[in-house]
């Protein structure tokens, strides 16, 4: 059984931060390097950073399969543009390939529909093998985004969008 638990407690937020450390170190180090991952995890996915993002309007959810934390997601509603920003969709290595990403996207689509939003958009690193997953799930490339995140690092991404 898959459960989506909105991150509201410090325990849930810390669990998401721990998942981020595990997933990001396993997945991103080969193409971004350890130093950039360490920097990004502290700046974007530490428990304190996640709490600040939630205070600023992001919604995070812990994703459990049979009561085991296997991933997390983060979104931000953009009603002025009638879209939902899919900021985070991460699954532990051992849980990949079993349709969990699709179920997470279905949940995200439901959030968008409930808010009356027309599309979901995201950014993904140009070297990320997950691009194939997003394209398989119906996202279309709509542009490129380069963001300076400080300390000499940039996020060099493609942007994708899909109608709800």
Short mmCIF file of C-alpha atoms in Angstrom, two decimals, residues 20-136:
data_model
loop_
_atom_site.label_atom_id
_atom_site.label_comp_id
_atom_site.label_asym_id
_atom_site.label_seq_id
_atom_site.Cartn_x
_atom_site.Cartn_y
_atom_site.Cartn_z
CA UNK A 20 17.49 13.18 0.15
CA UNK A 21 20.99 12.48 1.42
CA UNK A 22 20.73 8.81 0.50
CA UNK A 23 19.12 9.31 -2.93
CA UNK A 24 21.13 12.35 -4.04
CA UNK A 25 24.47 10.77 -3.06
CA UNK A 26 23.60 7.57 -4.91
CA UNK A 27 22.10 9.22 -8.00
CA UNK A 28 23.76 12.60 -8.64
CA UNK A 29 27.40 12.24 -7.60
CA UNK A 30 28.44 10.50 -10.85
CA UNK A 31 27.50 13.52 -12.98
CA UNK A 32 27.56 16.48 -10.58
CA UNK A 33 30.36 15.51 -8.19
CA UNK A 34 30.41 15.10 -4.41
CA UNK A 35 31.24 18.72 -3.59
CA UNK A 36 28.24 20.10 -5.48
CA UNK A 37 25.91 17.48 -3.99
CA UNK A 38 27.11 18.27 -0.46
CA UNK A 39 26.52 21.98 -1.12
CA UNK A 40 23.05 21.44 -2.62
CA UNK A 41 21.94 19.03 0.11
CA UNK A 42 22.84 21.52 2.82
CA UNK A 43 21.35 24.48 0.98
CA UNK A 44 18.19 22.80 -0.39
CA UNK A 45 17.46 19.55 1.42
CA UNK A 46 18.60 19.89 5.01
CA UNK A 47 15.76 19.73 7.53
CA UNK A 48 16.08 23.47 8.15
CA UNK A 49 16.01 24.26 4.42
CA UNK A 50 12.91 22.10 3.93
CA UNK A 51 11.16 23.78 6.87
CA UNK A 52 11.87 27.19 5.31
CA UNK A 53 10.57 26.03 1.93
CA UNK A 54 7.36 24.78 3.55
CA UNK A 55 6.97 28.14 5.32
CA UNK A 56 7.38 29.79 1.89
CA UNK A 57 4.56 27.74 0.32
CA UNK A 58 6.13 24.48 -0.81
CA UNK A 59 4.32 21.27 0.02
CA UNK A 60 6.37 18.16 0.77
CA UNK A 61 5.07 14.64 1.21
CA UNK A 62 6.76 11.51 2.47
CA UNK A 63 5.97 8.48 0.30
CA UNK A 64 5.73 5.15 2.08
CA UNK A 65 5.26 1.72 0.56
CA UNK A 66 3.98 -0.83 3.08
CA UNK A 67 4.97 1.60 5.86
CA UNK A 68 8.56 1.98 4.59
CA UNK A 69 9.75 5.43 3.51
CA UNK A 70 10.73 4.92 -0.12
CA UNK A 71 10.64 8.45 -1.48
CA UNK A 72 9.36 11.99 -1.26
CA UNK A 73 7.90 14.74 -3.36
CA UNK A 74 7.75 18.50 -3.23
CA UNK A 75 5.45 20.85 -5.12
CA UNK A 76 4.50 24.50 -5.19
CA UNK A 77 1.20 25.80 -6.51
CA UNK A 78 1.36 28.69 -8.97
CA UNK A 79 -2.29 29.74 -9.32
CA UNK A 80 -1.42 32.97 -11.13
CA UNK A 81 -0.02 30.85 -13.98
CA UNK A 82 -2.51 27.98 -13.49
CA UNK A 83 0.24 25.45 -12.97
CA UNK A 84 1.95 23.35 -10.33
CA UNK A 85 5.74 23.30 -9.99
CA UNK A 86 7.01 19.78 -9.38
CA UNK A 87 10.19 20.57 -7.50
CA UNK A 88 11.02 17.15 -6.05
CA UNK A 89 10.15 13.58 -7.04
CA UNK A 90 12.66 11.14 -5.59
CA UNK A 91 12.56 7.38 -5.10
CA UNK A 92 15.09 5.19 -3.30
CA UNK A 93 17.14 2.98 -5.61
CA UNK A 94 15.62 -0.27 -4.30
CA UNK A 95 12.08 0.98 -5.00
CA UNK A 96 12.67 2.12 -8.58
CA UNK A 97 11.24 0.29 -11.56
CA UNK A 98 8.01 -0.75 -9.81
CA UNK A 99 5.72 2.07 -10.92
CA UNK A 100 6.14 4.23 -7.83
CA UNK A 101 7.06 7.34 -9.86
CA UNK A 102 3.85 6.94 -11.86
CA UNK A 103 1.80 6.67 -8.67
CA UNK A 104 3.53 9.73 -7.26
CA UNK A 105 2.74 11.66 -10.43
CA UNK A 106 -0.93 10.57 -10.20
CA UNK A 107 -0.99 11.99 -6.66
CA UNK A 108 0.59 15.23 -7.89
CA UNK A 109 -1.95 15.46 -10.71
CA UNK A 110 -4.73 15.11 -8.14
CA UNK A 111 -3.24 17.98 -6.13
CA UNK A 112 -3.17 20.10 -9.29
CA UNK A 113 -6.76 19.21 -10.21
CA UNK A 114 -8.03 19.97 -6.71
CA UNK A 115 -6.38 23.40 -6.97
CA UNK A 116 -7.91 24.02 -10.41
CA UNK A 117 -4.50 24.12 -12.12
CA UNK A 118 -4.04 23.20 -15.79
CA UNK A 119 -0.47 21.91 -15.95
CA UNK A 120 2.52 20.56 -14.07
CA UNK A 121 6.03 21.76 -14.84
CA UNK A 122 9.48 20.76 -13.62
CA UNK A 123 13.17 21.21 -14.20
CA UNK A 124 15.63 18.34 -14.54
CA UNK A 125 19.41 18.35 -14.86
CA UNK A 126 20.46 17.91 -18.48
CA UNK A 127 22.62 14.90 -17.55
CA UNK A 128 20.00 13.18 -15.38
CA UNK A 129 18.97 9.73 -16.64
CA UNK A 130 15.52 10.43 -15.12
CA UNK A 131 14.75 12.55 -18.19
CA UNK A 132 13.61 9.34 -19.87
CA UNK A 133 11.16 8.69 -17.02
CA UNK A 134 9.62 12.16 -17.29
CA UNK A 135 9.28 11.82 -21.05
CA UNK A 136 7.72 8.36 -20.61
#
